[in-house]
């Protein structure tokens, strides 16, 4: 799409690289996953995606300006000479529906031009349950754009998402990946609708470790963040009940 372009700041040989899409999703799952990978693997800023239709803002981090949509890359196994590469796209805003097809087309064009191996799209999944019902194990599924992806998912013992709708960038990536015969994995982790969900993100990291054995990222810090937030939420709910004390304790910050 002519209105959406990718600009490289730094060149890197990305043949057979894994691409991770981190545009905001339900529970900020994709954002948390993407930021965690960038931070833990200490990936380099490689470039930006830009458009006249993107928000006219500069994101300031550590005294340095950044575009709202950018991508990072580097070694999956830092320090290893023949390490596979990984690229992570990050966005500070959730694109409107009018931009989604243009973004996905530009992203897949770029991935194919750089001869990347496949793309992973992490996504939150809302599951309707009776109010107050607690479950020990939240749901996790995956779905792919090609038969090869489907076989890989099944080989790793991950349940296939059988029926439903996947909207936004992940949905269009699956459709466009199927049309192009390009491998796209969409990993769906059950999440909260209105809260950052590091636990759902941690479960996706575990699946990615299975799909990319060289990566071996430790999800423990994400589980720890999730436990802290969940305890704070229980405290908040308790204080919010009639007769409960009000609390001004802020919720902890999350990745993303």
JSON list of C-alpha atoms in Angstrom, two decimals:
[
{"chain": "A", "resi": 1, "resn": "UNK", "atom": "CA", "xyz": [0.00, 0.00, 0.00]},
{"chain": "A", "resi": 2, "resn": "UNK", "atom": "CA", "xyz": [1.54, 3.29, -1.15]},
{"chain": "A", "resi": 3, "resn": "UNK", "atom": "CA", "xyz": [0.40, 5.23, 1.92]},
{"chain": "A", "resi": 4, "resn": "UNK", "atom": "CA", "xyz": [2.14, 2.85, 4.36]},
{"chain": "A", "resi": 5, "resn": "UNK", "atom": "CA", "xyz": [5.89, 2.43, 4.06]},
{"chain": "A", "resi": 6, "resn": "UNK", "atom": "CA", "xyz": [8.77, 0.78, 5.91]},
{"chain": "A", "resi": 7, "resn": "UNK", "atom": "CA", "xyz": [12.03, 2.67, 6.37]},
{"chain": "A", "resi": 8, "resn": "UNK", "atom": "CA", "xyz": [15.20, 0.82, 7.34]},
{"chain": "A", "resi": 9, "resn": "UNK", "atom": "CA", "xyz": [17.56, 2.47, 9.83]},
{"chain": "A", "resi": 10, "resn": "UNK", "atom": "CA", "xyz": [19.92, -0.48, 9.94]},
{"chain": "A", "resi": 11, "resn": "UNK", "atom": "CA", "xyz": [20.47, -3.28, 7.45]},
{"chain": "A", "resi": 12, "resn": "UNK", "atom": "CA", "xyz": [20.59, -6.89, 8.63]},
{"chain": "A", "resi": 13, "resn": "UNK", "atom": "CA", "xyz": [20.56, -10.21, 6.80]},
{"chain": "A", "resi": 14, "resn": "UNK", "atom": "CA", "xyz": [17.11, -11.53, 7.70]},
{"chain": "A", "resi": 15, "resn": "UNK", "atom": "CA", "xyz": [16.95, -14.64, 5.56]},
{"chain": "A", "resi": 16, "resn": "UNK", "atom": "CA", "xyz": [14.99, -17.33, 7.44]},
{"chain": "A", "resi": 17, "resn": "UNK", "atom": "CA", "xyz": [14.26, -14.89, 10.29]},
{"chain": "A", "resi": 18, "resn": "UNK", "atom": "CA", "xyz": [11.18, -15.21, 12.50]},
{"chain": "A", "resi": 19, "resn": "UNK", "atom": "CA", "xyz": [8.89, -12.15, 12.46]},
{"chain": "A", "resi": 20, "resn": "UNK", "atom": "CA", "xyz": [6.69, -11.32, 15.47]},
{"chain": "A", "resi": 21, "resn": "UNK", "atom": "CA", "xyz": [3.79, -8.89, 15.11]},
{"chain": "A", "resi": 22, "resn": "UNK", "atom": "CA", "xyz": [3.15, -6.78, 18.21]},
{"chain": "A", "resi": 23, "resn": "UNK", "atom": "CA", "xyz": [0.26, -4.46, 17.40]},
{"chain": "A", "resi": 24, "resn": "UNK", "atom": "CA", "xyz": [-1.97, -3.95, 20.47]},
{"chain": "A", "resi": 25, "resn": "UNK", "atom": "CA", "xyz": [-4.58, -6.67, 21.05]},
{"chain": "A", "resi": 26, "resn": "UNK", "atom": "CA", "xyz": [-7.07, -7.75, 23.72]},
{"chain": "A", "resi": 27, "resn": "UNK", "atom": "CA", "xyz": [-5.40, -7.74, 27.13]},
{"chain": "A", "resi": 28, "resn": "UNK", "atom": "CA", "xyz": [-2.37, -6.12, 25.48]},
{"chain": "A", "resi": 29, "resn": "UNK", "atom": "CA", "xyz": [-1.12, -9.69, 25.04]},
{"chain": "A", "resi": 30, "resn": "UNK", "atom": "CA", "xyz": [0.74, -9.07, 21.78]},
{"chain": "A", "resi": 31, "resn": "UNK", "atom": "CA", "xyz": [2.27, -5.85, 23.14]},
{"chain": "A", "resi": 32, "resn": "UNK", "atom": "CA", "xyz": [3.54, -7.57, 26.28]},
{"chain": "A", "resi": 33, "resn": "UNK", "atom": "CA", "xyz": [4.97, -10.50, 24.30]},
{"chain": "A", "resi": 34, "resn": "UNK", "atom": "CA", "xyz": [6.69, -8.21, 21.79]},
{"chain": "A", "resi": 35, "resn": "UNK", "atom": "CA", "xyz": [8.18, -5.88, 24.41]},
{"chain": "A", "resi": 36, "resn": "UNK", "atom": "CA", "xyz": [9.38, -8.82, 26.48]},
{"chain": "A", "resi": 37, "resn": "UNK", "atom": "CA", "xyz": [11.22, -10.37, 23.53]},
{"chain": "A", "resi": 38, "resn": "UNK", "atom": "CA", "xyz": [12.83, -7.04, 22.56]},
{"chain": "A", "resi": 39, "resn": "UNK", "atom": "CA", "xyz": [13.95, -6.41, 26.15]},
{"chain": "A", "resi": 40, "resn": "UNK", "atom": "CA", "xyz": [15.25, -9.90, 27.02]},
{"chain": "A", "resi": 41, "resn": "UNK", "atom": "CA", "xyz": [17.07, -10.44, 23.71]},
{"chain": "A", "resi": 42, "resn": "UNK", "atom": "CA", "xyz": [18.30, -6.83, 23.66]},
{"chain": "A", "resi": 43, "resn": "UNK", "atom": "CA", "xyz": [17.25, -6.38, 20.04]},
{"chain": "A", "resi": 44, "resn": "UNK", "atom": "CA", "xyz": [18.44, -3.43, 17.92]},
{"chain": "A", "resi": 45, "resn": "UNK", "atom": "CA", "xyz": [16.13, -0.84, 16.39]},
{"chain": "A", "resi": 46, "resn": "UNK", "atom": "CA", "xyz": [16.10, -1.68, 12.67]},
{"chain": "A", "resi": 47, "resn": "UNK", "atom": "CA", "xyz": [13.54, 0.77, 11.32]},
{"chain": "A", "resi": 48, "resn": "UNK", "atom": "CA", "xyz": [10.01, 2.14, 11.34]},
{"chain": "A", "resi": 49, "resn": "UNK", "atom": "CA", "xyz": [6.68, 1.74, 9.60]},
{"chain": "A", "resi": 50, "resn": "UNK", "atom": "CA", "xyz": [5.11, 5.10, 8.77]},
{"chain": "A", "resi": 51, "resn": "UNK", "atom": "CA", "xyz": [2.09, 6.61, 7.09]},
{"chain": "A", "resi": 52, "resn": "UNK", "atom": "CA", "xyz": [0.37, 10.02, 6.81]},
{"chain": "A", "resi": 53, "resn": "UNK", "atom": "CA", "xyz": [-2.55, 8.30, 8.56]},
{"chain": "A", "resi": 54, "resn": "UNK", "atom": "CA", "xyz": [-0.59, 7.24, 11.66]},
{"chain": "A", "resi": 55, "resn": "UNK", "atom": "CA", "xyz": [-0.82, 9.34, 14.86]},
{"chain": "A", "resi": 56, "resn": "UNK", "atom": "CA", "xyz": [1.31, 12.47, 14.71]},
{"chain": "A", "resi": 57, "resn": "UNK", "atom": "CA", "xyz": [3.27, 11.73, 17.87]},
{"chain": "A", "resi": 58, "resn": "UNK", "atom": "CA", "xyz": [6.80, 10.98, 18.97]},
{"chain": "A", "resi": 59, "resn": "UNK", "atom": "CA", "xyz": [7.29, 8.43, 21.73]},
{"chain": "A", "resi": 60, "resn": "UNK", "atom": "CA", "xyz": [10.07, 9.61, 24.06]},
{"chain": "A", "resi": 61, "resn": "UNK", "atom": "CA", "xyz": [12.05, 6.91, 25.86]},
{"chain": "A", "resi": 62, "resn": "UNK", "atom": "CA", "xyz": [15.22, 7.64, 27.79]},
{"chain": "A", "resi": 63, "resn": "UNK", "atom": "CA", "xyz": [15.44, 11.09, 26.24]},
{"chain": "A", "resi": 64, "resn": "UNK", "atom": "CA", "xyz": [15.25, 9.71, 22.69]},
{"chain": "A", "resi": 65, "resn": "UNK", "atom": "CA", "xyz": [12.37, 10.12, 20.18]},
{"chain": "A", "resi": 66, "resn": "UNK", "atom": "CA", "xyz": [10.78, 7.04, 18.59]},
{"chain": "A", "resi": 67, "resn": "UNK", "atom": "CA", "xyz": [8.13, 6.56, 15.92]},
{"chain": "A", "resi": 68, "resn": "UNK", "atom": "CA", "xyz": [4.87, 4.98, 17.11]},
{"chain": "A", "resi": 69, "resn": "UNK", "atom": "CA", "xyz": [5.40, 1.90, 14.88]},
{"chain": "A", "resi": 70, "resn": "UNK", "atom": "CA", "xyz": [8.91, 0.48, 14.73]},
{"chain": "A", "resi": 71, "resn": "UNK", "atom": "CA", "xyz": [10.69, -2.84, 14.43]},
{"chain": "A", "resi": 72, "resn": "UNK", "atom": "CA", "xyz": [13.63, -4.43, 16.21]},
{"chain": "A", "resi": 73, "resn": "UNK", "atom": "CA", "xyz": [15.87, -7.32, 15.26]},
{"chain": "A", "resi": 74, "resn": "UNK", "atom": "CA", "xyz": [18.80, -9.43, 16.32]},
{"chain": "A", "resi": 75, "resn": "UNK", "atom": "CA", "xyz": [19.92, -12.90, 17.32]},
{"chain": "A", "resi": 76, "resn": "UNK", "atom": "CA", "xyz": [17.55, -15.44, 18.81]},
{"chain": "A", "resi": 77, "resn": "UNK", "atom": "CA", "xyz": [20.62, -16.84, 20.59]},
{"chain": "A", "resi": 78, "resn": "UNK", "atom": "CA", "xyz": [22.70, -13.78, 21.53]},
{"chain": "A", "resi": 79, "resn": "UNK", "atom": "CA", "xyz": [26.42, -14.43, 21.28]},
{"chain": "A", "resi": 80, "resn": "UNK", "atom": "CA", "xyz": [26.11, -17.40, 18.98]},
{"chain": "A", "resi": 81, "resn": "UNK", "atom": "CA", "xyz": [27.82, -16.83, 15.65]},
{"chain": "A", "resi": 82, "resn": "UNK", "atom": "CA", "xyz": [25.33, -18.73, 13.49]},
{"chain": "A", "resi": 83, "resn": "UNK", "atom": "CA", "xyz": [22.24, -17.69, 15.44]},
{"chain": "A", "resi": 84, "resn": "UNK", "atom": "CA", "xyz": [18.91, -17.40, 13.69]},
{"chain": "A", "resi": 85, "resn": "UNK", "atom": "CA", "xyz": [17.45, -13.89, 13.55]},
{"chain": "A", "resi": 86, "resn": "UNK", "atom": "CA", "xyz": [14.20, -12.58, 14.99]},
{"chain": "A", "resi": 87, "resn": "UNK", "atom": "CA", "xyz": [12.35, -9.38, 14.09]},
{"chain": "A", "resi": 88, "resn": "UNK", "atom": "CA", "xyz": [9.69, -7.81, 16.31]},
{"chain": "A", "resi": 89, "resn": "UNK", "atom": "CA", "xyz": [7.25, -5.13, 15.16]},
{"chain": "A", "resi": 90, "resn": "UNK", "atom": "CA", "xyz": [5.94, -2.87, 17.94]},
{"chain": "A", "resi": 91, "resn": "UNK", "atom": "CA", "xyz": [3.12, -0.35, 17.83]},
{"chain": "A", "resi": 92, "resn": "UNK", "atom": "CA", "xyz": [2.09, 2.28, 20.37]},
{"chain": "A", "resi": 93, "resn": "UNK", "atom": "CA", "xyz": [-1.44, 2.52, 18.96]},
{"chain": "A", "resi": 94, "resn": "UNK", "atom": "CA", "xyz": [-4.22, 0.22, 17.84]},
{"chain": "A", "resi": 95, "resn": "UNK", "atom": "CA", "xyz": [-4.84, 0.93, 14.15]},
{"chain": "A", "resi": 96, "resn": "UNK", "atom": "CA", "xyz": [-8.37, 1.67, 12.95]},
{"chain": "A", "resi": 97, "resn": "UNK", "atom": "CA", "xyz": [-10.02, -0.88, 10.67]},
{"chain": "A", "resi": 98, "resn": "UNK", "atom": "CA", "xyz": [-9.36, 1.33, 7.62]},
{"chain": "A", "resi": 99, "resn": "UNK", "atom": "CA", "xyz": [-5.59, 0.82, 8.03]},
{"chain": "A", "resi": 100, "resn": "UNK", "atom": "CA", "xyz": [-5.45, -2.87, 8.92]},
{"chain": "A", "resi": 101, "resn": "UNK", "atom": "CA", "xyz": [-5.30, -4.30, 5.40]},
{"chain": "A", "resi": 102, "resn": "UNK", "atom": "CA", "xyz": [-2.66, -1.79, 4.37]},
{"chain": "A", "resi": 103, "resn": "UNK", "atom": "CA", "xyz": [-0.52, -2.56, 7.42]},
{"chain": "A", "resi": 104, "resn": "UNK", "atom": "CA", "xyz": [-0.73, -6.32, 6.95]},
{"chain": "A", "resi": 105, "resn": "UNK", "atom": "CA", "xyz": [0.03, -6.10, 3.21]},
{"chain": "A", "resi": 106, "resn": "UNK", "atom": "CA", "xyz": [3.05, -3.89, 3.88]},
{"chain": "A", "resi": 107, "resn": "UNK", "atom": "CA", "xyz": [4.25, -6.17, 6.68]},
{"chain": "A", "resi": 108, "resn": "UNK", "atom": "CA", "xyz": [3.99, -9.35, 4.61]},
{"chain": "A", "resi": 109, "resn": "UNK", "atom": "CA", "xyz": [5.55, -7.70, 1.55]},
{"chain": "A", "resi": 110, "resn": "UNK", "atom": "CA", "xyz": [8.50, -6.67, 3.71]},
{"chain": "A", "resi": 111, "resn": "UNK", "atom": "CA", "xyz": [8.82, -10.14, 5.29]},
{"chain": "A", "resi": 112, "resn": "UNK", "atom": "CA", "xyz": [8.81, -11.84, 1.90]},
{"chain": "A", "resi": 113, "resn": "UNK", "atom": "CA", "xyz": [11.20, -9.31, 0.34]},
{"chain": "A", "resi": 114, "resn": "UNK", "atom": "CA", "xyz": [13.64, -10.05, 3.19]},
{"chain": "A", "resi": 115, "resn": "UNK", "atom": "CA", "xyz": [13.07, -13.81, 2.76]},
{"chain": "A", "resi": 116, "resn": "UNK", "atom": "CA", "xyz": [11.93, -14.27, 6.34]},
{"chain": "A", "resi": 117, "resn": "UNK", "atom": "CA", "xyz": [10.82, -17.80, 7.28]},
{"chain": "A", "resi": 118, "resn": "UNK", "atom": "CA", "xyz": [7.46, -17.16, 8.93]},
{"chain": "A", "resi": 119, "resn": "UNK", "atom": "CA", "xyz": [5.42, -14.76, 11.04]},
{"chain": "A", "resi": 120, "resn": "UNK", "atom": "CA", "xyz": [3.95, -15.20, 14.53]},
{"chain": "A", "resi": 121, "resn": "UNK", "atom": "CA", "xyz": [0.94, -13.17, 15.66]},
{"chain": "A", "resi": 122, "resn": "UNK", "atom": "CA", "xyz": [0.18, -13.40, 19.42]},
{"chain": "A", "resi": 123, "resn": "UNK", "atom": "CA", "xyz": [-3.43, -12.62, 20.32]},
{"chain": "A", "resi": 124, "resn": "UNK", "atom": "CA", "xyz": [-5.69, -12.46, 23.34]},
{"chain": "A", "resi": 125, "resn": "UNK", "atom": "CA", "xyz": [-8.84, -14.59, 23.37]},
{"chain": "A", "resi": 126, "resn": "UNK", "atom": "CA", "xyz": [-12.01, -13.61, 25.24]},
{"chain": "A", "resi": 127, "resn": "UNK", "atom": "CA", "xyz": [-13.99, -16.61, 26.52]},
{"chain": "A", "resi": 128, "resn": "UNK", "atom": "CA", "xyz": [-17.48, -16.05, 27.94]},
{"chain": "A", "resi": 129, "resn": "UNK", "atom": "CA", "xyz": [-17.93, -17.83, 31.26]},
{"chain": "A", "resi": 130, "resn": "UNK", "atom": "CA", "xyz": [-20.57, -17.63, 34.03]},
{"chain": "A", "resi": 131, "resn": "UNK", "atom": "CA", "xyz": [-19.79, -14.76, 36.39]},
{"chain": "A", "resi": 132, "resn": "UNK", "atom": "CA", "xyz": [-17.62, -15.82, 39.33]},
{"chain": "A", "resi": 133, "resn": "UNK", "atom": "CA", "xyz": [-16.53, -19.09, 37.70]},
{"chain": "A", "resi": 134, "resn": "UNK", "atom": "CA", "xyz": [-12.81, -19.69, 38.17]},
{"chain": "A", "resi": 135, "resn": "UNK", "atom": "CA", "xyz": [-10.89, -22.17, 36.05]},
{"chain": "A", "resi": 136, "resn": "UNK", "atom": "CA", "xyz": [-7.52, -23.74, 36.83]},
{"chain": "A", "resi": 137, "resn": "UNK", "atom": "CA", "xyz": [-6.24, -23.74, 33.27]},
{"chain": "A", "resi": 138, "resn": "UNK", "atom": "CA", "xyz": [-7.08, -20.99, 30.80]},
{"chain": "A", "resi": 139, "resn": "UNK", "atom": "CA", "xyz": [-7.58, -21.90, 27.15]},
{"chain": "A", "resi": 140, "resn": "UNK", "atom": "CA", "xyz": [-4.82, -21.69, 24.56]},
{"chain": "A", "resi": 141, "resn": "UNK", "atom": "CA", "xyz": [-5.07, -22.41, 20.83]},
{"chain": "A", "resi": 142, "resn": "UNK", "atom": "CA", "xyz": [-3.19, -21.82, 17.61]},
{"chain": "A", "resi": 143, "resn": "UNK", "atom": "CA", "xyz": [-4.19, -21.55, 13.98]},
{"chain": "A", "resi": 144, "resn": "UNK", "atom": "CA", "xyz": [-2.08, -21.28, 10.84]},
{"chain": "A", "resi": 145, "resn": "UNK", "atom": "CA", "xyz": [-2.28, -19.98, 7.30]},
{"chain": "A", "resi": 146, "resn": "UNK", "atom": "CA", "xyz": [-0.80, -23.07, 5.61]},
{"chain": "A", "resi": 147, "resn": "UNK", "atom": "CA", "xyz": [-0.86, -26.84, 5.91]},
{"chain": "A", "resi": 148, "resn": "UNK", "atom": "CA", "xyz": [2.79, -26.74, 7.02]},
{"chain": "A", "resi": 149, "resn": "UNK", "atom": "CA", "xyz": [1.90, -24.46, 9.94]},
{"chain": "A", "resi": 150, "resn": "UNK", "atom": "CA", "xyz": [-1.02, -26.69, 10.89]},
{"chain": "A", "resi": 151, "resn": "UNK", "atom": "CA", "xyz": [1.24, -29.75, 10.96]},
{"chain": "A", "resi": 152, "resn": "UNK", "atom": "CA", "xyz": [3.79, -27.88, 13.10]},
{"chain": "A", "resi": 153, "resn": "UNK", "atom": "CA", "xyz": [1.10, -26.82, 15.57]},
{"chain": "A", "resi": 154, "resn": "UNK", "atom": "CA", "xyz": [-0.20, -30.38, 15.87]},
{"chain": "A", "resi": 155, "resn": "UNK", "atom": "CA", "xyz": [3.32, -31.80, 16.21]},
{"chain": "A", "resi": 156, "resn": "UNK", "atom": "CA", "xyz": [3.82, -29.57, 19.26]},
{"chain": "A", "resi": 157, "resn": "UNK", "atom": "CA", "xyz": [0.58, -30.72, 20.89]},
{"chain": "A", "resi": 158, "resn": "UNK", "atom": "CA", "xyz": [-1.13, -27.32, 20.64]},
{"chain": "A", "resi": 159, "resn": "UNK", "atom": "CA", "xyz": [-4.92, -27.44, 20.15]},
{"chain": "A", "resi": 160, "resn": "UNK", "atom": "CA", "xyz": [-6.11, -26.06, 16.79]},
{"chain": "A", "resi": 161, "resn": "UNK", "atom": "CA", "xyz": [-8.64, -23.21, 16.99]},
{"chain": "A", "resi": 162, "resn": "UNK", "atom": "CA", "xyz": [-11.62, -24.81, 15.24]},
{"chain": "A", "resi": 163, "resn": "UNK", "atom": "CA", "xyz": [-14.51, -22.32, 15.13]},
{"chain": "A", "resi": 164, "resn": "UNK", "atom": "CA", "xyz": [-14.86, -18.59, 15.66]},
{"chain": "A", "resi": 165, "resn": "UNK", "atom": "CA", "xyz": [-13.72, -15.19, 14.41]},
{"chain": "A", "resi": 166, "resn": "UNK", "atom": "CA", "xyz": [-10.25, -13.69, 14.57]},
{"chain": "A", "resi": 167, "resn": "UNK", "atom": "CA", "xyz": [-10.46, -10.00, 13.80]},
{"chain": "A", "resi": 168, "resn": "UNK", "atom": "CA", "xyz": [-7.99, -7.21, 13.16]},
{"chain": "A", "resi": 169, "resn": "UNK", "atom": "CA", "xyz": [-4.39, -7.65, 12.09]},
{"chain": "A", "resi": 170, "resn": "UNK", "atom": "CA", "xyz": [-4.09, -11.35, 13.13]},
{"chain": "A", "resi": 171, "resn": "UNK", "atom": "CA", "xyz": [-7.17, -12.27, 11.09]},
{"chain": "A", "resi": 172, "resn": "UNK", "atom": "CA", "xyz": [-6.03, -10.44, 7.98]},
{"chain": "A", "resi": 173, "resn": "UNK", "atom": "CA", "xyz": [-2.50, -11.88, 8.33]},
{"chain": "A", "resi": 174, "resn": "UNK", "atom": "CA", "xyz": [-3.99, -15.39, 8.33]},
{"chain": "A", "resi": 175, "resn": "UNK", "atom": "CA", "xyz": [-6.10, -14.68, 5.24]},
{"chain": "A", "resi": 176, "resn": "UNK", "atom": "CA", "xyz": [-3.29, -12.97, 3.35]},
{"chain": "A", "resi": 177, "resn": "UNK", "atom": "CA", "xyz": [-0.78, -15.61, 4.42]},
{"chain": "A", "resi": 178, "resn": "UNK", "atom": "CA", "xyz": [-3.07, -18.31, 3.05]},
{"chain": "A", "resi": 179, "resn": "UNK", "atom": "CA", "xyz": [-3.47, -16.44, -0.24]},
{"chain": "A", "resi": 180, "resn": "UNK", "atom": "CA", "xyz": [0.31, -16.06, -0.61]},
{"chain": "A", "resi": 181, "resn": "UNK", "atom": "CA", "xyz": [1.14, -19.52, 0.81]},
{"chain": "A", "resi": 182, "resn": "UNK", "atom": "CA", "xyz": [3.27, -17.77, 3.45]},
{"chain": "A", "resi": 183, "resn": "UNK", "atom": "CA", "xyz": [3.48, -19.31, 6.92]},
{"chain": "A", "resi": 184, "resn": "UNK", "atom": "CA", "xyz": [1.61, -17.33, 9.59]},
{"chain": "A", "resi": 185, "resn": "UNK", "atom": "CA", "xyz": [1.09, -18.67, 13.12]},
{"chain": "A", "resi": 186, "resn": "UNK", "atom": "CA", "xyz": [-1.62, -17.06, 15.25]},
{"chain": "A", "resi": 187, "resn": "UNK", "atom": "CA", "xyz": [-1.35, -18.07, 18.92]},
{"chain": "A", "resi": 188, "resn": "UNK", "atom": "CA", "xyz": [-4.49, -17.37, 20.98]},
{"chain": "A", "resi": 189, "resn": "UNK", "atom": "CA", "xyz": [-4.30, -17.19, 24.78]},
{"chain": "A", "resi": 190, "resn": "UNK", "atom": "CA", "xyz": [-7.37, -16.67, 26.95]},
{"chain": "A", "resi": 191, "resn": "UNK", "atom": "CA", "xyz": [-7.18, -13.26, 28.57]},
{"chain": "A", "resi": 192, "resn": "UNK", "atom": "CA", "xyz": [-8.96, -10.50, 30.49]},
{"chain": "A", "resi": 193, "resn": "UNK", "atom": "CA", "xyz": [-10.81, -8.02, 28.33]},
{"chain": "A", "resi": 194, "resn": "UNK", "atom": "CA", "xyz": [-9.91, -4.78, 30.10]},
{"chain": "A", "resi": 195, "resn": "UNK", "atom": "CA", "xyz": [-6.60, -5.45, 31.86]},
{"chain": "A", "resi": 196, "resn": "UNK", "atom": "CA", "xyz": [-3.01, -6.05, 30.75]},
{"chain": "A", "resi": 197, "resn": "UNK", "atom": "CA", "xyz": [-2.57, -9.83, 31.00]},
{"chain": "A", "resi": 198, "resn": "UNK", "atom": "CA", "xyz": [1.03, -10.92, 31.52]},
{"chain": "A", "resi": 199, "resn": "UNK", "atom": "CA", "xyz": [-0.08, -14.47, 32.37]},
{"chain": "A", "resi": 200, "resn": "UNK", "atom": "CA", "xyz": [-1.64, -14.91, 28.92]},
{"chain": "A", "resi": 201, "resn": "UNK", "atom": "CA", "xyz": [1.53, -13.44, 27.40]},
{"chain": "A", "resi": 202, "resn": "UNK", "atom": "CA", "xyz": [3.71, -15.86, 29.40]},
{"chain": "A", "resi": 203, "resn": "UNK", "atom": "CA", "xyz": [1.77, -18.82, 28.04]},
{"chain": "A", "resi": 204, "resn": "UNK", "atom": "CA", "xyz": [2.36, -17.56, 24.50]},
{"chain": "A", "resi": 205, "resn": "UNK", "atom": "CA", "xyz": [6.09, -17.25, 25.24]},
{"chain": "A", "resi": 206, "resn": "UNK", "atom": "CA", "xyz": [6.02, -20.93, 26.30]},
{"chain": "A", "resi": 207, "resn": "UNK", "atom": "CA", "xyz": [4.42, -21.89, 22.98]},
{"chain": "A", "resi": 208, "resn": "UNK", "atom": "CA", "xyz": [6.97, -19.82, 21.08]},
{"chain": "A", "resi": 209, "resn": "UNK", "atom": "CA", "xyz": [9.76, -21.63, 22.95]},
{"chain": "A", "resi": 210, "resn": "UNK", "atom": "CA", "xyz": [8.31, -24.89, 21.63]},
{"chain": "A", "resi": 211, "resn": "UNK", "atom": "CA", "xyz": [8.07, -23.55, 18.07]},
{"chain": "A", "resi": 212, "resn": "UNK", "atom": "CA", "xyz": [11.54, -21.95, 18.25]},
{"chain": "A", "resi": 213, "resn": "UNK", "atom": "CA", "xyz": [13.62, -24.24, 20.54]},
{"chain": "A", "resi": 214, "resn": "UNK", "atom": "CA", "xyz": [16.69, -22.00, 20.14]},
{"chain": "A", "resi": 215, "resn": "UNK", "atom": "CA", "xyz": [14.88, -19.10, 21.80]},
{"chain": "A", "resi": 216, "resn": "UNK", "atom": "CA", "xyz": [14.37, -20.54, 25.29]},
{"chain": "A", "resi": 217, "resn": "UNK", "atom": "CA", "xyz": [12.98, -17.37, 26.90]},
{"chain": "A", "resi": 218, "resn": "UNK", "atom": "CA", "xyz": [12.16, -17.65, 30.60]},
{"chain": "A", "resi": 219, "resn": "UNK", "atom": "CA", "xyz": [8.47, -16.71, 31.13]},
{"chain": "A", "resi": 220, "resn": "UNK", "atom": "CA", "xyz": [8.86, -16.59, 34.94]},
{"chain": "A", "resi": 221, "resn": "UNK", "atom": "CA", "xyz": [9.12, -12.76, 35.17]},
{"chain": "A", "resi": 222, "resn": "UNK", "atom": "CA", "xyz": [5.82, -12.45, 33.30]},
{"chain": "A", "resi": 223, "resn": "UNK", "atom": "CA", "xyz": [4.11, -14.93, 35.63]},
{"chain": "A", "resi": 224, "resn": "UNK", "atom": "CA", "xyz": [5.47, -12.95, 38.58]},
{"chain": "A", "resi": 225, "resn": "UNK", "atom": "CA", "xyz": [4.09, -9.68, 37.15]},
{"chain": "A", "resi": 226, "resn": "UNK", "atom": "CA", "xyz": [0.74, -11.40, 36.58]},
{"chain": "A", "resi": 227, "resn": "UNK", "atom": "CA", "xyz": [0.57, -12.67, 40.18]},
{"chain": "A", "resi": 228, "resn": "UNK", "atom": "CA", "xyz": [1.29, -9.20, 41.55]},
{"chain": "A", "resi": 229, "resn": "UNK", "atom": "CA", "xyz": [-1.43, -7.63, 39.40]},
{"chain": "A", "resi": 230, "resn": "UNK", "atom": "CA", "xyz": [-3.95, -10.36, 40.27]},
{"chain": "A", "resi": 231, "resn": "UNK", "atom": "CA", "xyz": [-3.34, -9.87, 44.01]},
{"chain": "A", "resi": 232, "resn": "UNK", "atom": "CA", "xyz": [-3.77, -6.13, 43.61]},
{"chain": "A", "resi": 233, "resn": "UNK", "atom": "CA", "xyz": [-7.03, -6.68, 41.73]},
{"chain": "A", "resi": 234, "resn": "UNK", "atom": "CA", "xyz": [-8.36, -8.99, 44.47]},
{"chain": "A", "resi": 235, "resn": "UNK", "atom": "CA", "xyz": [-7.47, -6.33, 47.03]},
{"chain": "A", "resi": 236, "resn": "UNK", "atom": "CA", "xyz": [-9.18, -3.66, 44.96]},
{"chain": "A", "resi": 237, "resn": "UNK", "atom": "CA", "xyz": [-12.34, -5.77, 44.55]},
{"chain": "A", "resi": 238, "resn": "UNK", "atom": "CA", "xyz": [-12.41, -6.49, 48.28]},
{"chain": "A", "resi": 239, "resn": "UNK", "atom": "CA", "xyz": [-12.04, -2.80, 49.14]},
{"chain": "A", "resi": 240, "resn": "UNK", "atom": "CA", "xyz": [-14.74, -1.89, 46.62]},
{"chain": "A", "resi": 241, "resn": "UNK", "atom": "CA", "xyz": [-17.39, -4.04, 48.33]},
{"chain": "A", "resi": 242, "resn": "UNK", "atom": "CA", "xyz": [-19.91, -2.29, 50.63]},
{"chain": "A", "resi": 243, "resn": "UNK", "atom": "CA", "xyz": [-18.22, -1.60, 53.96]},
{"chain": "A", "resi": 244, "resn": "UNK", "atom": "CA", "xyz": [-14.76, -2.15, 52.53]},
{"chain": "A", "resi": 245, "resn": "UNK", "atom": "CA", "xyz": [-11.99, 0.38, 52.93]},
{"chain": "A", "resi": 246, "resn": "UNK", "atom": "CA", "xyz": [-11.05, 2.45, 49.94]},
{"chain": "A", "resi": 247, "resn": "UNK", "atom": "CA", "xyz": [-7.54, 2.00, 48.61]},
{"chain": "A", "resi": 248, "resn": "UNK", "atom": "CA", "xyz": [-5.37, 4.33, 46.62]},
{"chain": "A", "resi": 249, "resn": "UNK", "atom": "CA", "xyz": [-2.65, 1.74, 46.00]},
{"chain": "A", "resi": 250, "resn": "UNK", "atom": "CA", "xyz": [-1.72, 2.01, 42.31]},
{"chain": "A", "resi": 251, "resn": "UNK", "atom": "CA", "xyz": [-1.66, -1.07, 40.11]},
{"chain": "A", "resi": 252, "resn": "UNK", "atom": "CA", "xyz": [1.83, -2.21, 39.12]},
{"chain": "A", "resi": 253, "resn": "UNK", "atom": "CA", "xyz": [3.15, -1.35, 35.70]},
{"chain": "A", "resi": 254, "resn": "UNK", "atom": "CA", "xyz": [3.29, -4.09, 33.09]},
{"chain": "A", "resi": 255, "resn": "UNK", "atom": "CA", "xyz": [5.47, -4.79, 30.07]},
{"chain": "A", "resi": 256, "resn": "UNK", "atom": "CA", "xyz": [4.26, -2.79, 27.10]}
]
